């Protein structure tokens, strides 16, 4: 029965991903640029979602290029871009 429960949880999760709005950041805790970056990444419409190279030019990413907290973001996006080429 555990496998059945996990299967139902997965189906419910997939339904939620398809049917609900994407999650968003709390604008009281995150900057507008950060909220915009995350919203762009989580856009359900693939044709409206920026490509990885465009995300490298997003103000939030550009603003963190030299900051320690931004290095992992830059590295991850760079790996995605490299993998797509």
Backbone as JSON Lines, residues from 0, in Angstrom:
{"i":0,"aa":"X","n":[0.81,-1.21,0.0],"ca":[0.0,0.0,0.0],"c":[0.86,1.28,0.0]}
{"i":1,"aa":"X","n":[2.07,1.19,0.5],"ca":[2.94,2.36,0.51],"c":[3.22,2.84,-0.91]}
{"i":2,"aa":"X","n":[3.45,1.92,-1.84],"ca":[3.7,2.29,-3.22],"c":[2.47,2.97,-3.83]}
{"i":3,"aa":"X","n":[1.29,2.49,-3.45],"ca":[0.06,3.1,-3.96],"c":[-0.08,4.53,-3.42]}
{"i":4,"aa":"X","n":[0.22,4.72,-2.14],"ca":[0.14,6.05,-1.54],"c":[1.14,6.99,-2.22]}
{"i":5,"aa":"X","n":[2.37,6.53,-2.43],"ca":[3.37,7.37,-3.09],"c":[2.96,7.69,-4.51]}
{"i":6,"aa":"X","n":[2.35,6.73,-5.18],"ca":[1.88,6.95,-6.55],"c":[0.8,8.03,-6.55]}
{"i":7,"aa":"X","n":[-0.12,7.97,-5.61],"ca":[-1.17,8.97,-5.52],"c":[-0.58,10.34,-5.21]}
{"i":8,"aa":"X","n":[0.41,10.37,-4.33],"ca":[1.05,11.64,-4.02],"c":[1.71,12.22,-5.27]}
{"i":9,"aa":"X","n":[2.34,11.38,-6.07],"ca":[2.99,11.83,-7.29],"c":[1.96,12.36,-8.28]}
{"i":10,"aa":"X","n":[0.85,11.65,-8.43],"ca":[-0.21,12.1,-9.34],"c":[-0.78,13.43,-8.86]}
{"i":11,"aa":"X","n":[-1.01,13.55,-7.58],"ca":[-1.53,14.8,-7.02],"c":[-0.53,15.94,-7.25]}
{"i":12,"aa":"X","n":[0.74,15.65,-7.07],"ca":[1.77,16.65,-7.29],"c":[1.8,17.08,-8.75]}
{"i":13,"aa":"X","n":[1.75,16.13,-9.66],"ca":[1.74,16.46,-11.08],"c":[0.51,17.28,-11.46]}
{"i":14,"aa":"X","n":[-0.64,16.92,-10.9],"ca":[-1.86,17.7,-11.14],"c":[-1.68,19.13,-10.64]}
{"i":15,"aa":"X","n":[-1.09,19.27,-9.48],"ca":[-0.87,20.59,-8.89],"c":[0.07,21.42,-9.77]}
{"i":16,"aa":"X","n":[1.12,20.8,-10.27],"ca":[2.07,21.5,-11.14],"c":[1.37,21.98,-12.41]}
{"i":17,"aa":"X","n":[0.54,21.14,-12.98],"ca":[-0.15,21.47,-14.22],"c":[-1.26,22.49,-13.99]}
{"i":18,"aa":"X","n":[-2.05,22.32,-12.95],"ca":[-3.26,23.11,-12.75],"c":[-3.05,24.42,-11.99]}
{"i":19,"aa":"X","n":[-2.12,24.45,-11.05],"ca":[-1.96,25.63,-10.2],"c":[-0.98,26.62,-10.81]}
{"i":20,"aa":"X","n":[-1.04,27.84,-10.31],"ca":[-0.05,28.84,-10.7],"c":[1.31,28.42,-10.16]}
{"i":21,"aa":"X","n":[2.39,28.82,-10.82],"ca":[3.71,28.47,-10.3],"c":[3.95,29.19,-8.97]}
{"i":22,"aa":"X","n":[4.8,28.63,-8.14],"ca":[5.1,29.3,-6.87],"c":[5.81,30.62,-7.12]}
{"i":23,"aa":"X","n":[5.76,31.49,-6.15],"ca":[6.45,32.77,-6.25],"c":[7.12,33.09,-4.92]}
{"i":24,"aa":"X","n":[8.07,33.99,-4.99],"ca":[8.77,34.41,-3.78],"c":[7.98,35.5,-3.07]}
{"i":25,"aa":"X","n":[8.18,35.58,-1.78],"ca":[7.56,36.61,-0.95],"c":[8.28,37.93,-1.22]}
{"i":26,"aa":"X","n":[7.58,38.9,-1.78],"ca":[8.21,40.17,-2.13],"c":[8.62,40.98,-0.9]}
{"i":27,"aa":"X","n":[8.19,40.57,0.27],"ca":[8.63,41.22,1.5],"c":[10.0,40.71,1.94]}
{"i":28,"aa":"X","n":[10.37,39.53,1.45],"ca":[11.64,38.92,1.86],"c":[12.7,38.94,0.76]}
{"i":29,"aa":"X","n":[12.29,39.16,-0.5],"ca":[13.22,39.12,-1.62],"c":[13.07,40.38,-2.45]}
{"i":30,"aa":"X","n":[14.14,40.77,-3.11],"ca":[14.12,41.96,-3.94],"c":[13.21,41.76,-5.16]}
{"i":31,"aa":"X","n":[12.71,42.86,-5.72],"ca":[11.91,42.72,-6.94],"c":[12.67,42.02,-8.07]}
{"i":32,"aa":"X","n":[13.96,42.29,-8.21],"ca":[14.75,41.65,-9.26],"c":[14.83,40.14,-9.04]}
{"i":33,"aa":"X","n":[15.0,39.73,-7.8],"ca":[15.06,38.29,-7.49],"c":[13.71,37.64,-7.77]}
{"i":34,"aa":"X","n":[12.63,38.29,-7.35],"ca":[11.29,37.74,-7.6],"c":[11.03,37.62,-9.09]}
{"i":35,"aa":"X","n":[11.46,38.62,-9.87],"ca":[11.26,38.58,-11.31],"c":[12.06,37.45,-11.95]}
{"i":36,"aa":"X","n":[13.29,37.25,-11.49],"ca":[14.14,36.17,-12.02],"c":[13.49,34.81,-11.78]}
{"i":37,"aa":"X","n":[13.05,34.57,-10.57],"ca":[12.42,33.29,-10.23],"c":[11.13,33.11,-11.01]}
{"i":38,"aa":"X","n":[10.33,34.17,-11.13],"ca":[9.08,34.08,-11.9],"c":[9.38,33.74,-13.36]}
{"i":39,"aa":"X","n":[10.43,34.33,-13.92],"ca":[10.8,34.03,-15.31],"c":[11.2,32.57,-15.45]}
{"i":40,"aa":"X","n":[11.96,32.06,-14.5],"ca":[12.4,30.66,-14.54],"c":[11.25,29.68,-14.41]}
{"i":41,"aa":"X","n":[10.23,30.05,-13.66],"ca":[9.12,29.14,-13.38],"c":[7.91,29.36,-14.28]}
{"i":42,"aa":"X","n":[8.06,30.19,-15.31],"ca":[6.96,30.42,-16.24],"c":[6.57,29.09,-16.89]}
{"i":43,"aa":"X","n":[5.3,28.75,-16.81],"ca":[4.83,27.47,-17.36],"c":[4.85,27.44,-18.88]}
{"i":44,"aa":"X","n":[4.75,28.6,-19.51],"ca":[4.72,28.67,-20.97],"c":[6.15,28.69,-21.49]}
{"i":45,"aa":"X","n":[6.58,27.59,-22.03],"ca":[7.96,27.44,-22.48],"c":[8.36,28.53,-23.46]}
{"i":46,"aa":"X","n":[7.45,28.93,-24.33],"ca":[7.78,29.95,-25.33],"c":[7.99,31.33,-24.69]}
{"i":47,"aa":"X","n":[7.51,31.52,-23.47],"ca":[7.7,32.78,-22.76],"c":[8.84,32.71,-21.75]}
{"i":48,"aa":"X","n":[9.31,31.53,-21.48],"ca":[10.39,31.33,-20.51],"c":[11.73,31.68,-21.18]}
{"i":49,"aa":"X","n":[12.55,32.53,-20.55],"ca":[13.82,32.91,-21.17],"c":[14.78,31.72,-21.28]}
{"i":50,"aa":"X","n":[15.58,31.77,-22.33],"ca":[16.65,30.78,-22.46],"c":[17.73,31.08,-21.43]}
{"i":51,"aa":"X","n":[18.56,30.1,-21.16],"ca":[19.6,30.26,-20.13],"c":[20.53,31.42,-20.43]}
{"i":52,"aa":"X","n":[20.87,31.64,-21.71],"ca":[21.77,32.74,-22.02],"c":[21.12,34.09,-21.73]}
{"i":53,"aa":"X","n":[19.8,34.19,-21.9],"ca":[19.1,35.43,-21.55],"c":[19.06,35.62,-20.04]}
{"i":54,"aa":"X","n":[18.94,34.53,-19.3],"ca":[18.93,34.62,-17.84],"c":[20.26,35.14,-17.31]}
{"i":55,"aa":"X","n":[21.35,34.87,-18.01],"ca":[22.65,35.39,-17.61],"c":[22.68,36.91,-17.65]}
{"i":56,"aa":"X","n":[21.81,37.5,-18.46],"ca":[21.76,38.95,-18.59],"c":[20.7,39.59,-17.7]}
{"i":57,"aa":"X","n":[19.98,38.78,-16.93],"ca":[18.94,39.32,-16.05],"c":[19.59,40.22,-14.99]}
{"i":58,"aa":"X","n":[18.95,41.34,-14.66],"ca":[19.53,42.26,-13.67],"c":[19.89,41.6,-12.34]}
{"i":59,"aa":"X","n":[19.09,40.64,-11.89],"ca":[19.4,39.99,-10.61],"c":[20.69,39.19,-10.71]}
{"i":60,"aa":"X","n":[20.87,38.47,-11.8],"ca":[22.09,37.68,-11.98],"c":[23.28,38.61,-12.16]}
{"i":61,"aa":"X","n":[23.12,39.61,-13.0],"ca":[24.22,40.56,-13.24],"c":[24.62,41.27,-11.97]}
{"i":62,"aa":"X","n":[23.66,41.54,-11.12],"ca":[23.95,42.21,-9.86],"c":[24.65,41.34,-8.84]}
{"i":63,"aa":"X","n":[24.69,40.04,-9.09],"ca":[25.33,39.11,-8.15],"c":[26.56,38.42,-8.74]}
{"i":64,"aa":"X","n":[27.02,38.88,-9.87],"ca":[28.17,38.22,-10.5],"c":[29.4,38.22,-9.62]}
{"i":65,"aa":"X","n":[29.6,39.26,-8.85],"ca":[30.79,39.34,-8.02],"c":[30.52,38.96,-6.56]}
{"i":66,"aa":"X","n":[29.27,38.79,-6.23],"ca":[28.92,38.44,-4.85],"c":[29.04,36.94,-4.63]}
{"i":67,"aa":"X","n":[29.47,36.56,-3.47],"ca":[29.64,35.14,-3.15],"c":[28.34,34.36,-3.32]}
{"i":68,"aa":"X","n":[27.23,34.98,-2.97],"ca":[25.94,34.29,-3.07],"c":[25.51,34.06,-4.51]}
{"i":69,"aa":"X","n":[26.06,34.82,-5.45],"ca":[25.66,34.68,-6.83],"c":[26.5,33.71,-7.64]}
{"i":70,"aa":"X","n":[27.62,33.27,-7.11],"ca":[28.5,32.38,-7.87],"c":[27.82,31.07,-8.25]}
{"i":71,"aa":"X","n":[27.08,30.49,-7.35],"ca":[26.44,29.21,-7.67],"c":[25.39,29.4,-8.75]}
{"i":72,"aa":"X","n":[24.7,30.55,-8.76],"ca":[23.7,30.8,-9.8],"c":[24.4,30.92,-11.15]}
{"i":73,"aa":"X","n":[25.45,31.69,-11.21],"ca":[26.19,31.88,-12.46],"c":[26.76,30.55,-12.95]}
{"i":74,"aa":"X","n":[27.32,29.78,-12.05],"ca":[27.88,28.48,-12.44],"c":[26.8,27.56,-13.0]}
{"i":75,"aa":"X","n":[25.66,27.51,-12.33],"ca":[24.58,26.63,-12.77],"c":[24.05,27.06,-14.14]}
{"i":76,"aa":"X","n":[23.81,28.35,-14.32],"ca":[23.29,28.82,-15.6],"c":[24.32,28.58,-16.7]}
{"i":77,"aa":"X","n":[25.59,28.8,-16.43],"ca":[26.64,28.57,-17.41],"c":[26.68,27.1,-17.82]}
{"i":78,"aa":"X","n":[26.48,26.19,-16.87],"ca":[26.46,24.75,-17.18],"c":[25.27,24.42,-18.07]}
{"i":79,"aa":"X","n":[24.13,25.02,-17.8],"ca":[22.94,24.78,-18.63],"c":[23.19,25.26,-20.05]}
{"i":80,"aa":"X","n":[23.75,26.46,-20.18],"ca":[24.04,27.01,-21.5],"c":[25.0,26.09,-22.25]}
{"i":81,"aa":"X","n":[26.06,25.65,-21.58],"ca":[27.04,24.77,-22.21],"c":[26.41,23.46,-22.64]}
{"i":82,"aa":"X","n":[25.52,22.92,-21.84],"ca":[24.87,21.64,-22.16],"c":[23.94,21.77,-23.35]}
{"i":83,"aa":"X","n":[23.39,22.94,-23.58],"ca":[22.46,23.15,-24.69],"c":[23.18,23.37,-26.0]}
{"i":84,"aa":"X","n":[24.47,23.66,-25.96],"ca":[25.21,23.93,-27.2],"c":[25.81,22.69,-27.79]}
